[in-house]
PDB file of C-alpha atoms in Angstrom:
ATOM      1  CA  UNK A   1      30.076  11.582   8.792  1.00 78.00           C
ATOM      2  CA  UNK A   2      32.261   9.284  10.745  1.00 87.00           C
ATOM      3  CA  UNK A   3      31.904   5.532  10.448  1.00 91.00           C
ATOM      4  CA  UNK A   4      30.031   5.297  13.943  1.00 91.00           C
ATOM      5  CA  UNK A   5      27.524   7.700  12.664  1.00 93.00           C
ATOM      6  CA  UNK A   6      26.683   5.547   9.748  1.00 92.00           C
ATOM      7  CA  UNK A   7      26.844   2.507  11.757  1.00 94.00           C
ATOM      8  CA  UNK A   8      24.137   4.069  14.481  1.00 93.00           C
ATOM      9  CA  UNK A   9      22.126   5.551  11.784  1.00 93.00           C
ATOM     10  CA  UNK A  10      21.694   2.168   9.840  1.00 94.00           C
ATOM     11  CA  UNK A  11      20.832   0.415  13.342  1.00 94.00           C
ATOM     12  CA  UNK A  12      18.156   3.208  14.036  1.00 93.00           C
ATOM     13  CA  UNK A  13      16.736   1.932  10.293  1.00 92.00           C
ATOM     14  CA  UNK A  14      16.754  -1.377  11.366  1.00 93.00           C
ATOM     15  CA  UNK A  15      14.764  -1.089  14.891  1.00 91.00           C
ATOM     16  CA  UNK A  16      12.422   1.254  12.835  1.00 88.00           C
ATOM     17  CA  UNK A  17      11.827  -1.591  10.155  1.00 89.00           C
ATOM     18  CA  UNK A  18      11.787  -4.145  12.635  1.00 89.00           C
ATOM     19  CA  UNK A  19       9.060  -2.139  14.552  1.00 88.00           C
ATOM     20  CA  UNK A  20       6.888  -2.039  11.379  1.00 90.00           C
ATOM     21  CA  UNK A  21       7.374  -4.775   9.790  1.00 92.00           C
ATOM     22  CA  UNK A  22       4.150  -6.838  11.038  1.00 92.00           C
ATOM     23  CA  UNK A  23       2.024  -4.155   9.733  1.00 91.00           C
ATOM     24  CA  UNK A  24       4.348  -4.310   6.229  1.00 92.00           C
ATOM     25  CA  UNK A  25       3.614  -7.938   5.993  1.00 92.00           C
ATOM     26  CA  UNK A  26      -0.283  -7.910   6.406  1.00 92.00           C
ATOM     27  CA  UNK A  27      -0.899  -4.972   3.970  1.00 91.00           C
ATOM     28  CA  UNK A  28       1.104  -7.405   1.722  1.00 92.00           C
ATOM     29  CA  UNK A  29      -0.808  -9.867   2.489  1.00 92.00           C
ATOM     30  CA  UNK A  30      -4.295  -7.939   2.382  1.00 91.00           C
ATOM     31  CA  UNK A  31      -3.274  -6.236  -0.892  1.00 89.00           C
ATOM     32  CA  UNK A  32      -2.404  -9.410  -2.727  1.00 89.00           C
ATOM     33  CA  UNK A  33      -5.659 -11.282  -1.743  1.00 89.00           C
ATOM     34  CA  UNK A  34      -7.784  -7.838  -2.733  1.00 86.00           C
ATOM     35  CA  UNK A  35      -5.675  -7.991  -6.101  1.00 84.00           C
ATOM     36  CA  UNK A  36      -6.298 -12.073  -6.835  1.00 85.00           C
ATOM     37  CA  UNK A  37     -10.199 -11.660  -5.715  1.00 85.00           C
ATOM     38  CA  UNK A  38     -10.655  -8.552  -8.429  1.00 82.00           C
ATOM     39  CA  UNK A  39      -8.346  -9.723 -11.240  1.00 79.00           C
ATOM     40  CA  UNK A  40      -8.153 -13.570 -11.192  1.00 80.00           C
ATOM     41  CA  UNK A  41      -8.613 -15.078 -14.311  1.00 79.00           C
ATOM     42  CA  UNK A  42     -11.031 -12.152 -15.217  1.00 82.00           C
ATOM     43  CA  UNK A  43      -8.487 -10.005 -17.022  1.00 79.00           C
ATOM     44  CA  UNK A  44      -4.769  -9.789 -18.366  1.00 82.00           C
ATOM     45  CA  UNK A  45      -2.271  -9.933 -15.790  1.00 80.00           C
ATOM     46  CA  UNK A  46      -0.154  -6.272 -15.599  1.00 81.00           C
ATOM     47  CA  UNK A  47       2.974  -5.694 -13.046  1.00 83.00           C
ATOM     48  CA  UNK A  48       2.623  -2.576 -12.811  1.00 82.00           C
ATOM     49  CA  UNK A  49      -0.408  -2.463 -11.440  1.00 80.00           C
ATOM     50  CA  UNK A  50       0.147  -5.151  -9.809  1.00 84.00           C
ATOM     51  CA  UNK A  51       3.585  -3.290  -7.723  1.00 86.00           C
ATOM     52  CA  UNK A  52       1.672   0.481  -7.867  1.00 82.00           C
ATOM     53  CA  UNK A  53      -1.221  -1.216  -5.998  1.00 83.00           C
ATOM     54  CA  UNK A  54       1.413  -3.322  -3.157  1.00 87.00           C
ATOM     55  CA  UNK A  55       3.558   0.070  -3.092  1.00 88.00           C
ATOM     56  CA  UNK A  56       1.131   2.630  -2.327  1.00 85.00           C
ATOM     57  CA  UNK A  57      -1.332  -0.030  -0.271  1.00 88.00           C
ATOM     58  CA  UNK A  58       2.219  -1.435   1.844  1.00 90.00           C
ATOM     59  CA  UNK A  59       2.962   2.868   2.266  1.00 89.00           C
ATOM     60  CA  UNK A  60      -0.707   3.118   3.466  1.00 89.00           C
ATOM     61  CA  UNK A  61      -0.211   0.361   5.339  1.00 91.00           C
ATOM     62  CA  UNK A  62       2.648   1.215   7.240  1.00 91.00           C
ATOM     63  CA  UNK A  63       1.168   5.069   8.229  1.00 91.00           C
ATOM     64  CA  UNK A  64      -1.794   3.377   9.781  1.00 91.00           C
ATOM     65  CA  UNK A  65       0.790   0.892  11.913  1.00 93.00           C
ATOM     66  CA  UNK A  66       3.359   3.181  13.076  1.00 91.00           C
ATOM     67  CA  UNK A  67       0.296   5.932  13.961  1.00 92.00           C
ATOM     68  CA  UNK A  68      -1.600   3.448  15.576  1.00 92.00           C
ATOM     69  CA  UNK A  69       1.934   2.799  17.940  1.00 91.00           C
ATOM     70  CA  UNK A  70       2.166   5.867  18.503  1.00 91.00           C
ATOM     71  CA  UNK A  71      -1.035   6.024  20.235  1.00 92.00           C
ATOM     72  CA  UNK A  72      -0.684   2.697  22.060  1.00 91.00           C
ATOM     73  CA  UNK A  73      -3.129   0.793  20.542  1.00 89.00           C
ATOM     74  CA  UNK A  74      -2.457  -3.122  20.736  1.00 90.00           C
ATOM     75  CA  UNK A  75      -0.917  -5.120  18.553  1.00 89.00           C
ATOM     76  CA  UNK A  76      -4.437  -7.349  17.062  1.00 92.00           C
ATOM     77  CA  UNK A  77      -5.739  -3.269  16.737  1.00 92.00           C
ATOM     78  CA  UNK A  78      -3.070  -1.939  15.078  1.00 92.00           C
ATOM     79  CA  UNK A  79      -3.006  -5.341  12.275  1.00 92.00           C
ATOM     80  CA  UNK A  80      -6.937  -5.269  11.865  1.00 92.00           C
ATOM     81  CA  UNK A  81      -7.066  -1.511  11.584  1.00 92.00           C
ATOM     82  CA  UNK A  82      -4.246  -2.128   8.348  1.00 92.00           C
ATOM     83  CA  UNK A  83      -6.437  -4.364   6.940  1.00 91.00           C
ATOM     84  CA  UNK A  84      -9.358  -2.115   7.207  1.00 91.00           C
ATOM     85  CA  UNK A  85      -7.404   0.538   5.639  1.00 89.00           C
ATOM     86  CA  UNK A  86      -5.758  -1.270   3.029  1.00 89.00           C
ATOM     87  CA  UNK A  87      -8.976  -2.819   2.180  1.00 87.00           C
ATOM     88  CA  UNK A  88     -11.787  -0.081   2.573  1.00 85.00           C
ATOM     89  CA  UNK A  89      -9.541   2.907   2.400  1.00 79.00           C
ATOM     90  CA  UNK A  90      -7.832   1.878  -1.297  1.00 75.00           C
ATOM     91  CA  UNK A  91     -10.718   4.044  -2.834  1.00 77.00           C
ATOM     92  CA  UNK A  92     -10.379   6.676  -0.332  1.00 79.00           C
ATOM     93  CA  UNK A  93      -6.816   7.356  -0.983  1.00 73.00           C
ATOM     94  CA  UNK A  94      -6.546   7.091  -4.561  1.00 73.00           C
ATOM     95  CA  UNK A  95      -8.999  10.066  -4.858  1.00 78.00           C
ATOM     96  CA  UNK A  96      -6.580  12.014  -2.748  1.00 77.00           C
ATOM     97  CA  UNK A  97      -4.060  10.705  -4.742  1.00 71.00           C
ATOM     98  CA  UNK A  98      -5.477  11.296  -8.007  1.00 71.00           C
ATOM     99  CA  UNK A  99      -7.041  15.118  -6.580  1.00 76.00           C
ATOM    100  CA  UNK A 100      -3.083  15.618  -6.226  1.00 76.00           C
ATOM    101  CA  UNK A 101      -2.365  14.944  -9.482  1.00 71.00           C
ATOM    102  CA  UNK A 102      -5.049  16.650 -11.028  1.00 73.00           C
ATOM    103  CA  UNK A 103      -6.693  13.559 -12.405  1.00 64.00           C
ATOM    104  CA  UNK A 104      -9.954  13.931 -13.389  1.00 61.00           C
ATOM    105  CA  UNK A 105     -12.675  11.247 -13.400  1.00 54.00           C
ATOM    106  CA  UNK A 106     -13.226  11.906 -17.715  1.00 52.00           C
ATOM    107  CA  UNK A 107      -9.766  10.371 -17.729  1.00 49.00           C
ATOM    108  CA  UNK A 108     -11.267   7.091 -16.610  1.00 50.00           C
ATOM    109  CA  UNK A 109     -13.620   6.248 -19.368  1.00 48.00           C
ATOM    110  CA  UNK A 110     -15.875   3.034 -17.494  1.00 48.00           C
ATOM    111  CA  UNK A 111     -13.545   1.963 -15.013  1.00 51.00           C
ATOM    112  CA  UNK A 112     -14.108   1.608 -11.142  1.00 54.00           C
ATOM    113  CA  UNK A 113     -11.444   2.297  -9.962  1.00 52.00           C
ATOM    114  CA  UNK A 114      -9.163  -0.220 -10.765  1.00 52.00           C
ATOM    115  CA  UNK A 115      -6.013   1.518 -11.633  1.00 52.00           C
ATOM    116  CA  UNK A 116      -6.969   1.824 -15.599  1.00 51.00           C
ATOM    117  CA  UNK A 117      -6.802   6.028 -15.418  1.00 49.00           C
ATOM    118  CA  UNK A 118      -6.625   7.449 -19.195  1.00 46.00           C
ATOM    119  CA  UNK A 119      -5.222   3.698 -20.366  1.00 46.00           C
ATOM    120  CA  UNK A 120      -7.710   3.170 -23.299  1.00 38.00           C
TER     121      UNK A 120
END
């Protein structure tokens, strides 16, 4: 690959994040309020579900943007149907999720859905 190459290919990556990046920041921004208003003060803080839950809600996030440009939907449709997702569709995907894992549901001994799978 020639120097050109790299530089075009890294300015593609940039327009591309560019693009997506309102739809990165309010799944950030939905995610962390969803994650304060379940946890806060009501159990022991953990990072890593803490960054699971921002990684795979920011990836779901970003699908629903970049679809929803695709199709030409408006920019106030495309950041309220993110935080729909992000915030109705969590369950949603983490049974796909967990179906492609082969998680069961005995793993999860009590909990609803919060991330605690087969941590007893």
């Amino acid at each position: 690959m020639s120097q050109q190459e790299v530089k075009d290919a890294l300015d593609s990556l940039k327009a591309v994040f560019l693009l997506v990046m309102p739809g990165l920041i309010a799944a950030c921004i939905t995610s962390s309020v969803d994650f304060l208003s379940k946890h806060w003060l009501k159990d022991k803080f953990m990072w890593n579900r803490f960054i699971v839950g921002h990684v795979s809600d920011v990836t779901l996030g970003a699908a629903v943007y970049l679809g929803l440009c695709e199709l030409g939907v408006g920019e106030a449709g495309r950041l309220a149907a993110v935080y729909v997702a992000v915030s109705a569709g969590r369950p949603w995907v983490r049974r796909v999720i967990d179906g492609r894992l082969g998680l069961d549901d005995k793993a999860c001994k009590g909990c609803k859905d919060e991330g605690k799978r087969g941590v007893e």
